[in-house]
Coordinates of C-alpha atoms and ligand atoms in Angstrom, one line a residue:
Chain D
M1 CA 36.3 -22.2 9.0
D2 CA 40.1 -21.7 8.7
A3 CA 42.7 -21.6 11.4
N4 CA 42.1 -17.8 11.9
N5 CA 38.4 -18.4 12.6
V6 CA 37.5 -17.0 9.2
A7 CA 34.8 -18.5 7.1
R8 CA 34.0 -17.7 3.4
V9 CA 30.3 -17.4 2.8
T10 CA 27.7 -16.2 0.3
C11 CA 25.9 -13.1 1.3
P12 CA 22.0 -13.3 1.2
A13 CA 21.4 -9.6 1.9
C14 CA 20.5 -9.0 -1.8
A15 CA 20.1 -10.9 -5.0
C16 CA 23.7 -10.3 -6.1
L17 CA 24.6 -13.3 -3.7
C18 CA 28.3 -12.2 -3.5
R19 CA 30.3 -15.3 -2.8
D20 CA 33.5 -13.7 -1.6
V21 CA 32.4 -12.5 1.9
D22 CA 34.7 -13.5 4.8
L23 CA 33.4 -13.6 8.3
E24 CA 35.7 -13.6 11.3
F25 CA 34.4 -15.3 14.4
D26 CA 35.5 -15.0 18.1
D27 CA 35.9 -17.9 20.4
R28 CA 32.2 -17.8 21.4
G29 CA 31.1 -18.1 17.8
D30 CA 30.1 -14.5 17.4
I31 CA 30.8 -12.7 14.1
V32 CA 33.2 -9.9 14.9
H33 CA 34.3 -8.8 11.5
T34 CA 33.2 -9.0 7.9
Y35 CA 35.5 -8.6 4.9
N36 CA 34.5 -7.7 1.3
A37 CA 30.8 -7.2 2.1
C38 CA 29.1 -3.9 1.3
R39 CA 27.5 -1.8 4.1
K40 CA 24.2 -3.7 3.6
G41 CA 25.8 -7.2 3.7
A42 CA 28.0 -6.3 6.7
A43 CA 25.0 -5.0 8.6
F44 CA 23.2 -8.2 7.8
F45 CA 25.9 -10.5 9.1
M46 CA 26.9 -8.4 12.1
G47 CA 23.4 -7.5 13.3
S48 CA 20.6 -9.7 12.1
Y49 CA 21.3 -12.8 14.2
R50 CA 21.7 -10.8 17.4
E51 CA 18.7 -8.5 17.5
N52 CA 15.0 -8.5 17.5
R53 CA 14.6 -12.3 17.2
A54 CA 11.1 -13.7 16.9
L55 CA 9.8 -16.0 19.7
P56 CA 7.2 -18.7 19.4
K57 CA 3.8 -17.1 20.3
I58 CA 0.1 -17.8 20.0
E59 CA -2.1 -14.7 20.3
G60 CA 0.8 -12.8 21.7
K61 CA 1.6 -15.3 24.5
P62 CA 4.9 -17.3 24.6
V63 CA 4.5 -21.0 23.7
S64 CA 6.8 -23.8 22.7
I65 CA 7.7 -24.2 19.0
D66 CA 5.9 -27.5 19.1
D67 CA 2.7 -25.8 20.2
A68 CA 3.1 -23.1 17.6
V69 CA 3.5 -25.7 14.9
K70 CA 0.5 -27.7 16.2
S71 CA -1.7 -24.6 16.2
T72 CA -0.5 -23.8 12.6
V73 CA -1.5 -27.3 11.5
E74 CA -5.0 -26.9 13.0
I75 CA -5.5 -23.5 11.4
L76 CA -4.4 -24.5 8.0
S77 CA -6.3 -27.9 8.1
N78 CA -9.5 -26.1 8.9
A79 CA -9.2 -23.3 6.4
K80 CA -11.2 -23.4 3.2
N81 CA -9.4 -20.6 1.4
P82 CA -5.8 -20.4 2.8
V83 CA -3.2 -18.3 1.2
I84 CA 0.6 -18.8 1.4
F85 CA 2.8 -15.7 0.9
G86 CA 6.5 -15.1 0.9
L87 CA 9.4 -17.6 0.5
D88 CA 11.6 -15.0 -1.3
T89 CA 14.1 -15.2 1.5
S90 CA 14.1 -19.0 1.8
S91 CA 16.3 -21.6 0.2
L92 CA 15.2 -23.4 -3.0
E93 CA 14.5 -26.5 -0.9
T94 CA 12.2 -24.6 1.4
Q95 CA 10.4 -23.1 -1.6
V96 CA 9.7 -26.5 -3.0
L97 CA 8.2 -27.5 0.4
G98 CA 6.1 -24.3 0.4
V99 CA 4.7 -25.0 -3.0
G100 CA 4.0 -28.6 -2.0
L101 CA 2.1 -27.3 1.1
A102 CA 0.1 -25.0 -1.1
R103 CA -0.8 -28.0 -3.4
K104 CA -1.7 -30.2 -0.4
L105 CA -3.9 -27.4 1.1
N106 CA -5.5 -26.3 -2.1
A107 CA -4.2 -22.9 -1.3
A108 CA -3.4 -19.7 -3.2
I109 CA 0.3 -19.0 -3.3
D110 CA 2.1 -15.8 -4.2
D111 CA 5.3 -13.9 -3.4
T112 CA 6.6 -10.3 -3.5
S113 CA 7.3 -10.6 -7.2
S114 CA 3.6 -10.0 -7.9
L115 CA 4.1 -6.5 -6.5
C116 CA 7.4 -5.8 -8.3
Q117 CA 9.6 -7.7 -10.8
G118 CA 7.0 -10.4 -11.6
L119 CA 6.1 -8.6 -14.8
V120 CA 9.7 -8.9 -16.1
L121 CA 10.3 -12.3 -14.6
E122 CA 7.3 -13.8 -16.3
R123 CA 9.0 -13.0 -19.6
I124 CA 12.6 -14.0 -18.6
I125 CA 11.8 -17.4 -17.0
P126 CA 9.8 -18.9 -19.9
G127 CA 12.4 -17.4 -22.3
S128 CA 10.3 -14.8 -24.1
M129 CA 12.7 -12.0 -23.2
K130 CA 16.4 -12.1 -24.0
T131 CA 18.6 -12.3 -20.9
C132 CA 22.1 -13.1 -19.9
T133 CA 24.1 -13.8 -16.7
L134 CA 25.9 -11.2 -14.6
D135 CA 29.1 -13.0 -15.6
D136 CA 28.2 -12.3 -19.3
V137 CA 27.7 -8.7 -18.3
R138 CA 31.2 -8.6 -16.7
D139 CA 32.9 -10.2 -19.7
Y140 CA 31.0 -8.7 -22.6
S141 CA 28.6 -5.8 -21.9
D142 CA 29.8 -2.5 -23.3
V143 CA 26.5 -0.7 -22.7
M144 CA 24.7 -1.1 -19.4
V145 CA 21.4 0.7 -18.8
Y146 CA 20.2 1.1 -15.2
W147 CA 16.5 1.9 -16.0
G148 CA 14.5 2.9 -12.9
S149 CA 17.1 1.0 -10.9
D150 CA 19.6 2.3 -8.4
P151 CA 22.1 -0.5 -7.5
A152 CA 24.2 1.9 -5.5
N153 CA 21.5 1.7 -2.9
S154 CA 19.7 -1.6 -3.6
H155 CA 22.5 -3.9 -4.8
P156 CA 25.6 -2.1 -3.6
R157 CA 28.3 -4.3 -5.2
H158 CA 26.5 -4.9 -8.5
M159 CA 28.4 -2.2 -10.3
S160 CA 31.8 -3.1 -8.9
K161 CA 31.6 -6.9 -9.2
F162 CA 29.6 -7.3 -12.4
S163 CA 28.2 -4.4 -14.4
Y164 CA 30.5 -1.4 -14.6
F165 CA 33.9 -1.4 -12.9
P166 CA 35.4 -4.9 -13.4
R167 CA 37.5 -5.9 -16.3
G168 CA 36.1 -8.9 -18.2
K169 CA 37.2 -11.2 -21.1
K170 CA 36.2 -8.7 -23.8
R171 CA 36.3 -5.7 -21.6
Q172 CA 40.0 -5.6 -20.6
K173 CA 40.3 -1.9 -20.6
G174 CA 37.7 -1.7 -17.8
W175 CA 35.3 1.0 -17.1
E176 CA 37.3 4.0 -18.3
T177 CA 37.0 3.3 -22.0
D178 CA 35.3 -0.1 -22.4
R179 CA 31.9 0.5 -20.8
M180 CA 29.1 3.0 -21.3
P181 CA 26.8 3.0 -18.2
I182 CA 23.5 4.9 -18.7
C183 CA 21.0 5.7 -16.1
I184 CA 17.4 6.5 -16.8
D185 CA 15.5 7.7 -13.7
V186 CA 13.1 10.3 -12.3
R187 CA 15.9 11.6 -10.0
K188 CA 19.6 11.9 -9.9
S189 CA 20.2 8.8 -7.8
N190 CA 23.6 7.7 -6.5
T191 CA 23.8 5.4 -9.5
A192 CA 23.0 8.3 -11.9
G193 CA 25.9 10.2 -10.2
V194 CA 28.5 7.6 -11.4
C195 CA 27.0 6.8 -14.8
K196 CA 28.5 8.5 -17.9
K197 CA 25.0 9.4 -19.2
F198 CA 22.0 10.3 -17.1
Y199 CA 18.5 10.8 -18.6
K200 CA 16.1 12.3 -16.2
I201 CA 12.5 11.6 -17.0
E202 CA 9.2 12.7 -15.3
P203 CA 7.4 10.2 -13.1
K204 CA 5.5 7.8 -15.4
G205 CA 7.6 9.2 -18.3
D206 CA 8.9 5.7 -19.2
E207 CA 6.1 5.0 -21.6
G208 CA 6.7 8.2 -23.5
L209 CA 10.4 7.5 -23.6
I210 CA 9.9 4.0 -25.0
N211 CA 7.5 5.3 -27.7
D212 CA 10.1 7.9 -28.7
L213 CA 12.9 5.3 -28.7
L214 CA 10.8 3.0 -30.9
L215 CA 10.3 5.8 -33.4
S216 CA 13.8 7.1 -33.2
L217 CA 15.4 3.6 -33.7
D218 CA 13.5 3.4 -37.0
G219 CA 14.6 6.9 -37.9
K220 CA 11.0 8.2 -37.8
I221 CA 11.8 11.1 -35.5
G222 CA 15.0 13.1 -35.1
G223 CA 16.7 14.6 -32.1
K224 CA 14.9 17.9 -31.8
E225 CA 11.4 16.5 -31.8
I226 CA 12.1 14.9 -28.4
G227 CA 12.9 18.3 -26.8
G228 CA 10.4 19.5 -24.3
K229 CA 9.9 16.1 -22.6
G230 CA 12.7 16.7 -20.2
I231 CA 15.4 15.2 -22.3
D232 CA 17.6 17.3 -24.6
G233 CA 17.0 16.4 -28.2
K234 CA 20.7 15.9 -29.0
E235 CA 21.3 13.8 -26.0
F236 CA 18.3 11.6 -26.9
A237 CA 19.8 11.1 -30.4
K238 CA 23.0 10.0 -28.7
L239 CA 21.1 7.5 -26.5
T240 CA 19.5 6.0 -29.6
N241 CA 22.9 5.7 -31.3
I242 CA 24.6 4.2 -28.3
L243 CA 21.9 1.5 -28.0
K244 CA 22.0 0.8 -31.7
K245 CA 25.7 0.4 -31.9
A246 CA 26.2 -1.6 -28.7
E247 CA 28.2 -4.9 -29.0
H248 CA 26.5 -6.4 -26.0
C249 CA 23.8 -4.3 -24.2
T250 CA 22.2 -5.2 -20.9
I251 CA 19.2 -3.3 -19.4
F252 CA 18.9 -3.6 -15.6
S253 CA 15.1 -3.1 -15.2
G254 CA 14.3 -1.6 -11.8
L255 CA 11.2 -1.0 -9.9
G256 CA 10.9 2.5 -11.3
L257 CA 10.4 1.1 -14.8
V258 CA 8.1 -1.8 -13.7
Y259 CA 5.9 0.4 -11.5
S260 CA 5.7 3.0 -14.1
L261 CA 4.8 0.7 -17.0
K262 CA 2.5 -1.9 -15.3
N263 CA -0.2 -2.6 -17.9
S264 CA 2.0 -1.1 -20.7
I265 CA 4.8 -3.6 -20.2
K266 CA 4.2 -4.9 -23.7
L267 CA 5.8 -1.7 -24.9
F268 CA 9.0 -2.8 -23.2
D269 CA 8.7 -6.2 -25.1
A270 CA 8.5 -4.2 -28.3
L271 CA 11.5 -2.1 -27.4
I272 CA 13.7 -5.1 -26.5
E273 CA 12.6 -6.8 -29.8
K274 CA 13.4 -3.7 -31.8
L275 CA 16.7 -3.1 -30.1
N276 CA 17.7 -6.7 -30.9
E277 CA 17.3 -5.9 -34.6
Y278 CA 20.3 -3.7 -34.2
A279 CA 22.3 -4.9 -31.2
P280 CA 22.3 -7.9 -28.8
T281 CA 20.2 -6.5 -26.0
H282 CA 19.5 -8.4 -22.8
V283 CA 17.4 -7.7 -19.7
I284 CA 18.2 -8.6 -16.1
P285 CA 15.5 -7.6 -13.6
M286 CA 17.0 -6.0 -10.4
V287 CA 15.4 -8.6 -8.1
G288 CA 15.5 -7.4 -4.5
H289 CA 15.1 -10.3 -2.1
Y290 CA 17.9 -12.8 -2.5
N291 CA 15.9 -15.7 -3.7
M292 CA 12.9 -14.2 -5.4
R293 CA 14.3 -15.4 -8.7
G294 CA 14.4 -18.9 -7.1
M295 CA 10.8 -18.7 -5.8
T296 CA 9.4 -17.6 -9.2
Q297 CA 11.4 -20.4 -10.9
T298 CA 10.3 -23.0 -8.3
L299 CA 6.6 -22.1 -8.8
Y300 CA 7.0 -21.9 -12.5
D301 CA 8.5 -25.4 -12.6
A302 CA 5.6 -26.7 -10.4
S303 CA 2.7 -24.9 -12.0
G304 CA 3.7 -23.2 -15.2
Y305 CA 3.3 -19.7 -13.6
I306 CA 5.8 -17.7 -11.7
N307 CA 3.3 -16.2 -9.1
K308 CA -0.4 -15.7 -8.3
V309 CA -1.3 -19.3 -8.4
R310 CA -4.2 -21.3 -6.8
F311 CA -4.0 -25.0 -6.5
S312 CA -7.3 -26.9 -6.5
D313 CA -7.4 -30.7 -6.4
G314 CA -4.3 -31.0 -8.5
E315 CA -5.5 -28.4 -11.0
V316 CA -3.7 -25.0 -11.3
D317 CA -5.5 -21.7 -11.7
H318 CA -3.6 -18.4 -12.2
G319 CA -4.5 -14.8 -12.4
S320 CA -4.3 -11.4 -10.7
Q321 CA -7.2 -12.4 -8.5
Y322 CA -4.6 -14.6 -6.7
S323 CA -2.1 -11.8 -6.1
I324 CA -1.6 -11.1 -2.4
T325 CA -3.1 -7.6 -2.8
S326 CA -6.2 -8.8 -4.6
T327 CA -6.7 -11.7 -2.2
L328 CA -6.5 -9.5 0.9
Q329 CA -8.4 -6.6 -0.7
G330 CA -11.3 -8.9 -1.6
K331 CA -11.1 -10.4 2.0
E332 CA -11.3 -13.9 0.4
A333 CA -8.6 -15.6 2.4
D334 CA -9.7 -17.3 5.7
A335 CA -6.2 -18.1 6.9
A336 CA -2.7 -17.0 5.9
L337 CA 0.7 -18.5 6.2
I338 CA 3.5 -15.9 5.7
I339 CA 7.0 -17.3 5.3
G340 CA 10.0 -14.9 5.6
A341 CA 8.1 -11.9 4.4
D342 CA 6.6 -8.8 6.0
P343 CA 3.6 -7.8 4.0
V344 CA 2.4 -5.3 6.7
S345 CA 5.5 -3.3 5.8
S346 CA 5.8 -4.1 2.2
I347 CA 2.3 -3.8 0.7
P348 CA -0.3 -1.0 1.2
L349 CA -1.2 -1.1 4.9
K350 CA -4.9 -0.7 4.3
T351 CA -4.7 -4.0 2.4
S352 CA -2.2 -5.9 4.5
I353 CA -3.9 -5.1 7.8
S354 CA -6.7 -7.4 6.9
L355 CA -4.3 -10.2 7.9
A356 CA -5.2 -9.1 11.5
G357 CA -8.8 -10.1 10.9
I358 CA -8.0 -13.7 9.9
P359 CA -5.8 -16.4 11.6
T360 CA -2.4 -15.5 10.3
I361 CA 0.7 -17.6 10.9
T362 CA 4.1 -16.0 10.4
I363 CA 7.4 -17.9 10.1
D364 CA 10.2 -15.4 10.5
A365 CA 13.6 -14.9 12.1
H366 CA 12.6 -11.5 13.4
E367 CA 9.8 -9.6 15.0
T368 CA 8.2 -7.5 12.3
P369 CA 5.0 -5.5 11.9
T370 CA 3.5 -8.7 10.4
T371 CA 4.4 -10.9 13.4
M372 CA 2.8 -8.1 15.5
I373 CA -0.6 -8.9 14.0
S374 CA -0.2 -12.6 13.6
R375 CA -2.1 -15.1 15.6
V376 CA 0.8 -17.6 15.5
V377 CA 4.5 -16.7 15.3
I378 CA 7.1 -19.4 14.6
P379 CA 10.8 -18.3 14.8
A380 CA 13.1 -19.6 12.1
A381 CA 16.8 -19.8 11.6
I382 CA 18.4 -17.1 9.4
T383 CA 19.2 -18.7 6.0
G384 CA 22.8 -17.9 5.1
I385 CA 24.0 -17.6 8.7
E386 CA 22.2 -20.3 10.7
A387 CA 20.8 -22.5 7.9
G388 CA 22.2 -23.5 4.6
G389 CA 20.6 -24.2 1.2
E390 CA 20.7 -23.1 -2.4
A391 CA 19.4 -19.9 -4.0
L392 CA 19.2 -18.3 -7.5
R393 CA 21.0 -15.1 -8.1
M394 CA 19.0 -12.3 -9.9
D395 CA 20.2 -13.8 -13.2
G396 CA 19.2 -17.3 -12.4
V397 CA 22.6 -18.7 -11.5
K398 CA 22.5 -21.1 -8.6
H399 CA 24.7 -20.5 -5.5
E400 CA 25.1 -22.4 -2.3
L401 CA 24.4 -20.6 1.0
S402 CA 26.3 -21.8 4.1
A403 CA 25.4 -21.9 7.8
P404 CA 28.5 -20.8 9.6
R405 CA 26.8 -20.2 12.9
E406 CA 24.8 -22.7 14.8
N407 CA 21.6 -21.8 16.6
K408 CA 20.0 -24.6 18.5
E409 CA 17.1 -22.6 19.7
V410 CA 15.4 -22.4 16.3
L411 CA 14.6 -24.6 13.3
S412 CA 15.2 -23.8 9.7
D413 CA 12.1 -22.8 7.7
A414 CA 12.6 -26.0 5.7
E415 CA 12.3 -28.1 8.9
L416 CA 9.3 -26.2 10.0
L417 CA 7.5 -26.7 6.7
K418 CA 8.3 -30.4 6.7
R419 CA 6.6 -30.7 10.1
I420 CA 3.6 -28.7 9.0
L421 CA 3.3 -30.7 5.8
E422 CA 3.3 -33.9 7.9
G423 CA 0.6 -32.6 10.1
V424 CA -2.0 -31.2 7.6
Chain G
M1 CA -3.3 24.4 -2.6
V2 CA -3.7 26.2 0.7
S3 CA -6.7 25.5 2.8
K4 CA -7.9 28.6 4.8
F5 CA -9.4 26.4 7.5
M6 CA -6.1 24.9 8.6
I7 CA -3.7 26.6 11.1
E8 CA -0.8 25.2 9.1
P9 CA -1.2 25.5 5.3
E10 CA -1.4 22.2 3.3
Y11 CA 0.4 21.6 0.1
D12 CA -0.1 19.0 -2.6
V13 CA 2.9 16.9 -3.4
T14 CA 3.5 13.7 -5.4
V15 CA 5.5 11.1 -3.6
V16 CA 7.8 8.6 -5.4
T17 CA 9.3 5.7 -3.4
V18 CA 13.0 5.0 -3.6
R19 CA 15.6 2.7 -2.1
D20 CA 18.1 3.8 0.5
I21 CA 21.1 1.7 1.5
F22 CA 21.3 3.2 5.0
Q23 CA 17.7 2.3 5.7
S24 CA 18.2 -1.3 4.4
M25 CA 21.1 -1.7 6.9
Y26 CA 18.6 -1.6 9.7
A27 CA 15.9 -3.7 8.2
G28 CA 16.5 -6.5 10.7
D29 CA 14.9 -4.5 13.4
K30 CA 11.9 -2.6 12.1
F31 CA 10.9 -1.3 15.5
G32 CA 14.4 0.1 16.2
A33 CA 15.1 3.8 16.3
D34 CA 17.6 3.6 13.4
Y35 CA 15.1 1.9 11.0
Q36 CA 12.3 4.3 12.0
N37 CA 14.5 7.3 11.6
H38 CA 15.6 6.2 8.1
S39 CA 12.1 5.3 7.0
A40 CA 9.9 8.0 8.4
V41 CA 11.5 10.5 6.0
I42 CA 10.2 12.6 3.1
I43 CA 12.7 14.3 0.8
F44 CA 11.6 17.6 -0.7
D45 CA 12.9 19.8 -3.5
E46 CA 14.6 22.9 -2.0
S47 CA 12.3 25.4 -3.6
D48 CA 9.3 23.5 -2.4
M49 CA 10.7 23.6 1.2
R50 CA 11.2 27.4 0.9
K51 CA 7.6 27.8 -0.4
M52 CA 6.2 25.7 2.5
S53 CA 8.6 27.4 5.0
M54 CA 9.9 24.0 6.1
A55 CA 13.3 23.4 7.6
D56 CA 15.6 20.5 6.8
G57 CA 15.0 18.1 9.7
G58 CA 11.7 19.6 10.7
R59 CA 8.5 17.5 11.2
V60 CA 5.8 17.3 8.6
K61 CA 2.3 15.8 8.7
V62 CA 1.8 13.8 5.5
K63 CA -1.8 12.8 4.6
S64 CA -3.4 10.7 2.0
S65 CA -7.0 9.5 1.8
G66 CA -7.6 7.9 5.2
C67 CA -4.0 7.8 6.6
E68 CA -1.8 10.3 8.2
V69 CA 1.8 10.0 9.3
V70 CA 4.3 12.4 10.9
L71 CA 7.7 12.3 9.1
T72 CA 11.0 14.2 9.1
A73 CA 11.4 16.6 6.2
R74 CA 14.8 16.4 4.4
K75 CA 16.2 18.7 1.7
S76 CA 17.1 17.0 -1.6
E77 CA 20.4 17.6 -3.4
D78 CA 18.6 17.4 -6.7
A79 CA 15.8 19.7 -8.1
H80 CA 12.4 18.1 -8.5
P81 CA 9.7 20.7 -7.7
G82 CA 6.3 19.2 -6.8
I83 CA 7.8 15.7 -6.3
A84 CA 9.0 14.3 -3.0
F85 CA 10.8 11.0 -2.4
M86 CA 10.3 8.5 0.4
P87 CA 12.2 5.3 1.1
N88 CA 10.0 2.3 0.6
S89 CA 8.7 1.2 4.0
I90 CA 5.6 0.8 6.1
Y91 CA 5.3 4.6 6.1
A92 CA 5.1 4.9 2.3
N93 CA 2.8 1.9 2.3
A94 CA 0.5 3.6 4.8
L95 CA -0.1 6.4 2.4
I96 CA -0.8 4.2 -0.7
E97 CA -4.3 3.1 -1.7
G98 CA -4.6 -0.6 -2.6
A99 CA -3.6 -2.0 -5.9
D100 CA -5.3 -1.9 -9.2
D101 CA -6.2 -4.9 -11.4
T102 CA -2.5 -5.6 -12.0
G103 CA -2.0 -6.3 -8.3
I104 CA 0.7 -3.6 -8.2
P105 CA 0.2 -0.6 -5.9
E106 CA 0.9 2.9 -7.1
Y107 CA 4.4 3.3 -5.7
K108 CA 5.6 5.9 -8.1
Q109 CA 2.8 8.5 -7.9
I110 CA 1.3 8.8 -4.5
G111 CA -0.8 12.0 -4.1
V112 CA -0.4 13.5 -0.6
T113 CA -0.9 16.7 1.2
V114 CA 1.8 18.0 3.6
S115 CA 1.9 20.5 6.4
R116 CA 4.2 21.5 9.1
T117 CA 3.7 20.0 12.6
T118 CA 5.3 19.9 15.9
N119 CA 3.9 16.4 16.6
E120 CA 6.3 13.5 17.3
L121 CA 7.3 11.1 14.5
T122 CA 4.8 8.3 14.0
G123 CA 6.2 5.1 15.4
V124 CA 6.0 1.8 13.5
R125 CA 4.1 0.1 16.3
Q126 CA 1.7 3.0 16.6
L127 CA 1.0 2.9 12.9
V128 CA 0.2 -0.8 13.0
E129 CA -1.9 -0.5 16.1
L130 CA -3.9 2.3 14.6
Q131 CA -4.7 0.5 11.4
K132 CA -5.3 -2.8 13.2
N133 CA -8.0 -1.1 15.3
V134 CA -9.6 0.4 12.1
E135 CA -9.6 -3.1 10.5
L136 CA -11.0 -4.9 13.6
H137 CA -13.7 -2.4 14.4
V138 CA -15.3 -1.6 11.0
Ligands
LIG501 S1 26.0 -6.5 -2.9 FE1 24.3 -7.7 -2.0 S2 25.1 -9.8 -1.8 FE2 26.9 -8.4 -2.2 S3 27.7 -8.0 -0.2 FE3 26.2 -6.3 -0.7 S4 24.2 -7.0 0.1 FE4 25.6 -8.8 0.1

């Protein structure tokens, strides 16, 4: 904190992890102003620590944090088939503790990546898909493809800090002449509105577009043959050309692309491989939660898999049967520990609501639909405001999070997990 | 499709989930009016709205197999007949069936029927309570 009560912090409101956010505090320690943050980041810093805070509860009744932790230890120790879910909004240190707990309990462990960017991250993290950092994008990328992603809404400063507007080492002329942003989406999103090229496809049209691109890159089909699929033939030929001639191309894969491809993700592998025959082409998944990249890396380092893991007496099993949706759909879990996640809001309700039928413990800073149906609720400090740590940005670059505001009424999720680990 | 047995006609629409910066601003309080008002929203193509005689800001009942929510209808600035957009939230997740063998739910092609209604918006707590009762009493 400087003499003007201003502290420079890293913003954990999305996986851009902007490190240039300034917070101004009043004499009571309240945040009264944010500088440099986007709307989303500013709302996080101004509002999240004040409102809707979770309180320690067992079966809806207020208890002490000690009692909530004791009850958690009892539930998890007695469970035969526990599942741990979340940790995408926790520090790397907390994630390591969470994975350690899963190992100790012989539990299944999964995070939100199994419902979204996991398909891309399981290629990026082991190195089978070419990637680069956001700093590389700023310095070198001349072609940026926002494919099924809409950073203007999901990662508001992505384009201004890294991918479109800034000048970089080899992009000194900036966005006007040095960069070609392309958006591929099913709708004219806000991102599409500022891109120089927009290709509107039909829902689930990604597979067809990739197939056409593969043929077109090899010169097997020409412009006009693409007509009728929603993209003008001439414009499609231009797209092929731009991608082929790029000096440094980065594709920002969004949920639109991942959800559309699912089992056909291998087509995307083929496209990236083919594009690299012509131009250096990289992929950065538009990870949402600020440390989902960290969680997938942490679990990969511990088990060889980025998500959907089951520990069993030191052995590791992996497969879609351990995804949170499969585990809950099959009603196999007999206890659940949810850490910094809200599956009742973020996965199909018909599936997530089965958490109401088993002893569910939720560690969260806020009351959520998931705390509403949890048997035990343990409040946690907000990482990035009340607790520090480290996190991986969407491109895997490590950043430090600070704790500029003290809150003595709550413990960090790392401290809570340490206490649970000691007890089980 | 119009059912002759309904007072208000029902129409088939495909819902695609999207992100919305304004909704994400209020994600710290999912029971707050701001979050609910930015989440309980379905955005229609203008010609679809005319066909369904729906007003921008009016209420619509959105149904999928087994779940029903009341949302605010909004007019899109873009043309996308037959397709509607919803911010990703508990409301969209209430309409989605479970996941297939990939573990990934069908967020980009949710088949729903919509009809006009004068009912109140479905609240987040109400939605959770309803589903919880279904879960605990089957
Ligand atoms: S872009 Fe993301 S990390 Fe940067 S200020 Fe906005 S919410 Fe925070």
